[in-house]
């Protein structure tokens, strides 16, 4: 199977993982997205370096190479035997790619961004952030609270910190694709503390602990 064209189902899996922007259980693909990926095709995606696979429970995640392939699908032609739904999907993807190019927004930035529906606006990547959209710790806390609790509900701070880490992780994944930013694993694994491991961000199939930003 290696070297052959990707099947429609394989392409749909890569697109779904890209849109979700995070690791996805196989049960989600099967029960929610309606995509049944057999083991040979899943192993093929893994062997090509497009996905990382975790067993028990079965979870799939795009690698850096997989992100590149999935982004290519945004401008790709309809694959053979994609069916009516597949054809409509690729027309929509082509429109989305044209829109992103027009706005100057990178696909990786769009699909790793998580925001409230009321703030769902796209701006060109080169635009300067306004005062109201500039990162503010208090507003970030309020947003994280709103994602996991109802107004006025008492929420344990442990859950709030978990929600905040998810937002920070998504931002770090996006930043890792920006020029001048490197987020890498610590090669001295034995030196890592429990706090180091808890603070790591998962990118591709690696936990990464160190960040470098070049001005």
mmCIF file of C-alpha atoms in Angstrom:
data_model
loop_
_atom_site.group_PDB
_atom_site.id
_atom_site.type_symbol
_atom_site.label_atom_id
_atom_site.label_comp_id
_atom_site.label_asym_id
_atom_site.label_seq_id
_atom_site.Cartn_x
_atom_site.Cartn_y
_atom_site.Cartn_z
ATOM 1 C CA UNK A 1 0.000 0.000 0.000
ATOM 2 C CA UNK A 2 2.993 2.274 0.599
ATOM 3 C CA UNK A 3 3.576 4.618 -2.308
ATOM 4 C CA UNK A 4 0.026 4.235 -3.605
ATOM 5 C CA UNK A 5 -2.420 7.120 -3.710
ATOM 6 C CA UNK A 6 -4.234 7.761 -0.461
ATOM 7 C CA UNK A 7 -7.774 6.402 -0.397
ATOM 8 C CA UNK A 8 -10.751 8.716 0.029
ATOM 9 C CA UNK A 9 -11.247 7.459 3.581
ATOM 10 C CA UNK A 10 -7.608 8.156 4.456
ATOM 11 C CA UNK A 11 -7.936 11.682 3.077
ATOM 12 C CA UNK A 12 -11.154 12.221 5.058
ATOM 13 C CA UNK A 13 -9.363 11.119 8.242
ATOM 14 C CA UNK A 14 -6.502 13.579 7.691
ATOM 15 C CA UNK A 15 -8.979 16.381 7.006
ATOM 16 C CA UNK A 16 -10.997 15.537 10.120
ATOM 17 C CA UNK A 17 -7.898 15.459 12.330
ATOM 18 C CA UNK A 18 -6.807 18.812 10.891
ATOM 19 C CA UNK A 19 -10.179 20.432 11.520
ATOM 20 C CA UNK A 20 -10.309 19.081 15.078
ATOM 21 C CA UNK A 21 -6.779 20.390 15.639
ATOM 22 C CA UNK A 22 -5.983 17.804 18.301
ATOM 23 C CA UNK A 23 -5.756 14.086 19.019
ATOM 24 C CA UNK A 24 -9.048 12.316 18.201
ATOM 25 C CA UNK A 25 -10.323 8.949 19.504
ATOM 26 C CA UNK A 26 -11.092 6.389 16.821
ATOM 27 C CA UNK A 27 -14.569 6.110 18.320
ATOM 28 C CA UNK A 28 -15.177 9.750 17.357
ATOM 29 C CA UNK A 29 -14.195 9.057 13.763
ATOM 30 C CA UNK A 30 -16.474 6.030 13.625
ATOM 31 C CA UNK A 31 -19.491 7.172 15.663
ATOM 32 C CA UNK A 32 -19.567 10.944 15.096
ATOM 33 C CA UNK A 33 -17.805 11.579 11.784
ATOM 34 C CA UNK A 34 -19.063 8.317 10.266
ATOM 35 C CA UNK A 35 -15.576 7.388 9.022
ATOM 36 C CA UNK A 36 -14.601 3.727 9.312
ATOM 37 C CA UNK A 37 -10.816 3.442 8.971
ATOM 38 C CA UNK A 38 -9.692 -0.167 8.819
ATOM 39 C CA UNK A 39 -6.440 -1.175 10.467
ATOM 40 C CA UNK A 40 -4.442 -1.664 7.223
ATOM 41 C CA UNK A 41 -5.294 1.863 6.093
ATOM 42 C CA UNK A 42 -4.623 3.251 9.581
ATOM 43 C CA UNK A 43 -1.256 1.493 9.708
ATOM 44 C CA UNK A 44 -0.484 2.861 6.239
ATOM 45 C CA UNK A 45 -1.082 6.437 7.422
ATOM 46 C CA UNK A 46 1.147 5.755 10.413
ATOM 47 C CA UNK A 47 3.889 4.153 8.305
ATOM 48 C CA UNK A 48 3.858 7.125 5.929
ATOM 49 C CA UNK A 49 4.465 9.364 8.934
ATOM 50 C CA UNK A 50 1.122 11.177 8.652
ATOM 51 C CA UNK A 51 -0.365 10.157 12.013
ATOM 52 C CA UNK A 52 0.685 9.011 15.452
ATOM 53 C CA UNK A 53 -1.421 6.218 16.940
ATOM 54 C CA UNK A 54 -1.947 5.527 20.622
ATOM 55 C CA UNK A 55 -3.476 2.220 21.691
ATOM 56 C CA UNK A 56 -5.982 1.490 24.484
ATOM 57 C CA UNK A 57 -7.910 3.657 23.879
ATOM 58 C CA UNK A 58 -7.204 4.017 20.176
ATOM 59 C CA UNK A 59 -6.374 7.670 19.500
ATOM 60 C CA UNK A 60 -5.103 9.277 16.289
ATOM 61 C CA UNK A 61 -3.165 12.524 15.941
ATOM 62 C CA UNK A 62 -1.588 14.330 12.998
ATOM 63 C CA UNK A 63 2.186 14.570 12.847
ATOM 64 C CA UNK A 64 3.912 17.601 11.336
ATOM 65 C CA UNK A 65 4.081 15.695 8.032
ATOM 66 C CA UNK A 66 0.401 14.833 8.386
ATOM 67 C CA UNK A 67 -0.460 18.509 8.880
ATOM 68 C CA UNK A 68 1.322 19.304 5.636
ATOM 69 C CA UNK A 69 -0.568 16.601 3.742
ATOM 70 C CA UNK A 70 -3.916 17.647 5.229
ATOM 71 C CA UNK A 71 -3.318 21.289 4.283
ATOM 72 C CA UNK A 72 -2.569 20.180 0.718
ATOM 73 C CA UNK A 73 -6.039 18.620 0.625
ATOM 74 C CA UNK A 74 -7.550 22.100 1.024
ATOM 75 C CA UNK A 75 -6.596 22.869 -2.547
ATOM 76 C CA UNK A 76 -6.799 19.330 -3.879
ATOM 77 C CA UNK A 77 -9.081 17.902 -6.520
ATOM 78 C CA UNK A 78 -11.905 15.525 -5.669
ATOM 79 C CA UNK A 79 -10.392 12.051 -5.197
ATOM 80 C CA UNK A 80 -11.770 9.081 -7.184
ATOM 81 C CA UNK A 81 -14.781 7.330 -5.666
ATOM 82 C CA UNK A 82 -15.268 10.125 -3.130
ATOM 83 C CA UNK A 83 -19.024 10.084 -3.656
ATOM 84 C CA UNK A 84 -21.419 13.018 -3.629
ATOM 85 C CA UNK A 85 -20.577 13.972 -0.036
ATOM 86 C CA UNK A 86 -16.863 13.826 -0.797
ATOM 87 C CA UNK A 87 -17.316 15.993 -3.856
ATOM 88 C CA UNK A 88 -19.232 18.593 -1.876
ATOM 89 C CA UNK A 89 -16.553 18.462 0.839
ATOM 90 C CA UNK A 90 -13.733 19.239 -1.588
ATOM 91 C CA UNK A 91 -15.676 22.096 -3.160
ATOM 92 C CA UNK A 92 -16.132 23.551 0.331
ATOM 93 C CA UNK A 93 -12.451 22.983 1.136
ATOM 94 C CA UNK A 94 -11.410 24.774 -2.052
ATOM 95 C CA UNK A 95 -13.613 27.728 -1.128
ATOM 96 C CA UNK A 96 -12.152 27.742 2.393
ATOM 97 C CA UNK A 97 -8.592 27.752 1.032
ATOM 98 C CA UNK A 98 -9.403 30.699 -1.238
ATOM 99 C CA UNK A 99 -10.941 32.555 1.700
ATOM 100 C CA UNK A 100 -7.928 31.917 3.939
ATOM 101 C CA UNK A 101 -5.544 33.062 1.192
ATOM 102 C CA UNK A 102 -7.609 36.224 0.735
ATOM 103 C CA UNK A 103 -7.553 36.969 4.476
ATOM 104 C CA UNK A 104 -3.897 36.034 4.883
ATOM 105 C CA UNK A 105 -4.707 33.438 7.547
ATOM 106 C CA UNK A 106 -2.628 30.248 7.684
ATOM 107 C CA UNK A 107 -4.698 27.013 7.746
ATOM 108 C CA UNK A 108 -2.714 25.760 10.751
ATOM 109 C CA UNK A 109 -3.622 28.937 12.630
ATOM 110 C CA UNK A 110 -7.308 28.524 11.895
ATOM 111 C CA UNK A 111 -7.586 24.870 12.867
ATOM 112 C CA UNK A 112 -5.578 25.118 16.102
ATOM 113 C CA UNK A 113 -7.497 28.167 17.276
ATOM 114 C CA UNK A 114 -10.261 27.665 19.814
ATOM 115 C CA UNK A 115 -12.490 30.623 20.539
ATOM 116 C CA UNK A 116 -15.977 31.470 21.769
ATOM 117 C CA UNK A 117 -18.647 31.694 19.064
ATOM 118 C CA UNK A 118 -19.387 35.309 20.021
ATOM 119 C CA UNK A 119 -15.771 36.245 19.221
ATOM 120 C CA UNK A 120 -15.488 34.155 16.059
ATOM 121 C CA UNK A 121 -13.829 36.671 13.770
ATOM 122 C CA UNK A 122 -10.959 36.229 11.355
ATOM 123 C CA UNK A 123 -8.389 38.930 10.743
ATOM 124 C CA UNK A 124 -5.350 38.938 8.458
ATOM 125 C CA UNK A 125 -2.364 37.280 10.115
ATOM 126 C CA UNK A 126 -0.282 40.438 9.661
ATOM 127 C CA UNK A 127 -2.839 42.739 11.314
ATOM 128 C CA UNK A 128 -1.910 44.334 14.616
ATOM 129 C CA UNK A 129 -4.148 43.143 17.480
ATOM 130 C CA UNK A 130 -6.433 45.786 18.919
ATOM 131 C CA UNK A 131 -6.439 46.670 22.602
ATOM 132 C CA UNK A 132 -9.628 44.670 23.177
ATOM 133 C CA UNK A 133 -8.227 41.503 21.584
ATOM 134 C CA UNK A 134 -4.740 41.661 23.094
ATOM 135 C CA UNK A 135 -4.039 38.783 25.458
ATOM 136 C CA UNK A 136 -5.237 39.588 28.963
ATOM 137 C CA UNK A 137 -4.940 37.133 31.809
ATOM 138 C CA UNK A 138 -8.246 38.074 33.426
ATOM 139 C CA UNK A 139 -10.204 37.737 30.180
ATOM 140 C CA UNK A 140 -8.449 34.431 29.445
ATOM 141 C CA UNK A 141 -9.575 33.131 32.834
ATOM 142 C CA UNK A 142 -13.144 34.272 32.186
ATOM 143 C CA UNK A 143 -13.143 32.602 28.772
ATOM 144 C CA UNK A 144 -11.744 29.351 30.184
ATOM 145 C CA UNK A 145 -14.386 29.394 32.932
ATOM 146 C CA UNK A 146 -17.135 29.846 30.347
ATOM 147 C CA UNK A 147 -16.003 26.768 28.426
ATOM 148 C CA UNK A 148 -16.464 24.404 31.368
ATOM 149 C CA UNK A 149 -19.049 25.994 33.683
ATOM 150 C CA UNK A 150 -22.394 27.792 33.655
ATOM 151 C CA UNK A 151 -22.703 31.369 34.853
ATOM 152 C CA UNK A 152 -22.443 31.520 38.649
ATOM 153 C CA UNK A 153 -21.466 27.864 39.008
ATOM 154 C CA UNK A 154 -18.780 27.039 41.570
ATOM 155 C CA UNK A 155 -15.846 25.545 39.680
ATOM 156 C CA UNK A 156 -12.809 23.874 41.289
ATOM 157 C CA UNK A 157 -9.636 25.746 40.389
ATOM 158 C CA UNK A 158 -8.103 22.461 39.266
ATOM 159 C CA UNK A 159 -10.657 22.307 36.430
ATOM 160 C CA UNK A 160 -10.047 25.963 35.579
ATOM 161 C CA UNK A 161 -6.291 25.389 35.372
ATOM 162 C CA UNK A 162 -6.897 22.387 33.097
ATOM 163 C CA UNK A 163 -9.068 24.516 30.802
ATOM 164 C CA UNK A 164 -6.426 27.254 30.735
ATOM 165 C CA UNK A 165 -3.705 24.735 29.889
ATOM 166 C CA UNK A 166 -5.767 23.514 26.927
ATOM 167 C CA UNK A 167 -5.959 27.089 25.614
ATOM 168 C CA UNK A 168 -2.234 27.647 26.183
ATOM 169 C CA UNK A 169 -1.380 24.342 24.488
ATOM 170 C CA UNK A 170 -3.443 25.251 21.406
ATOM 171 C CA UNK A 171 -1.642 28.606 21.215
ATOM 172 C CA UNK A 172 1.768 26.948 21.567
ATOM 173 C CA UNK A 173 0.963 24.484 18.774
ATOM 174 C CA UNK A 174 0.064 27.424 16.521
ATOM 175 C CA UNK A 175 3.144 29.426 17.534
ATOM 176 C CA UNK A 176 5.417 26.466 16.793
ATOM 177 C CA UNK A 177 4.629 26.985 13.091
ATOM 178 C CA UNK A 178 5.614 30.659 13.194
ATOM 179 C CA UNK A 179 9.050 31.906 12.096
ATOM 180 C CA UNK A 180 11.488 32.313 14.950
ATOM 181 C CA UNK A 181 9.632 30.011 17.346
ATOM 182 C CA UNK A 182 10.948 26.598 18.376
ATOM 183 C CA UNK A 183 9.287 24.281 20.883
ATOM 184 C CA UNK A 184 11.354 21.147 21.408
ATOM 185 C CA UNK A 185 11.638 18.171 23.764
ATOM 186 C CA UNK A 186 14.221 18.213 26.533
ATOM 187 C CA UNK A 187 16.843 15.688 25.443
ATOM 188 C CA UNK A 188 17.796 15.147 29.091
ATOM 189 C CA UNK A 189 14.638 13.257 30.034
ATOM 190 C CA UNK A 190 16.104 12.209 33.359
ATOM 191 C CA UNK A 191 16.345 15.854 34.442
ATOM 192 C CA UNK A 192 12.636 16.488 34.033
ATOM 193 C CA UNK A 193 10.619 17.117 37.183
ATOM 194 C CA UNK A 194 6.971 16.223 37.643
ATOM 195 C CA UNK A 195 6.180 19.910 37.055
ATOM 196 C CA UNK A 196 8.181 19.868 33.801
ATOM 197 C CA UNK A 197 6.237 16.876 32.548
ATOM 198 C CA UNK A 198 2.881 18.361 33.557
ATOM 199 C CA UNK A 199 3.697 21.639 31.760
ATOM 200 C CA UNK A 200 4.753 19.939 28.498
ATOM 201 C CA UNK A 201 2.776 20.516 25.316
ATOM 202 C CA UNK A 202 2.025 17.629 22.946
ATOM 203 C CA UNK A 203 3.004 18.480 19.360
ATOM 204 C CA UNK A 204 2.986 15.742 16.765
ATOM 205 C CA UNK A 205 3.824 12.598 18.707
ATOM 206 C CA UNK A 206 6.188 14.227 21.211
ATOM 207 C CA UNK A 207 5.943 15.962 24.569
ATOM 208 C CA UNK A 208 7.888 19.224 24.281
ATOM 209 C CA UNK A 209 9.310 21.097 27.240
ATOM 210 C CA UNK A 210 11.513 23.960 25.956
ATOM 211 C CA UNK A 211 10.654 27.068 23.953
ATOM 212 C CA UNK A 212 12.862 29.542 22.087
ATOM 213 C CA UNK A 213 11.551 32.761 20.543
ATOM 214 C CA UNK A 214 13.823 34.804 18.292
ATOM 215 C CA UNK A 215 12.873 38.462 17.925
#
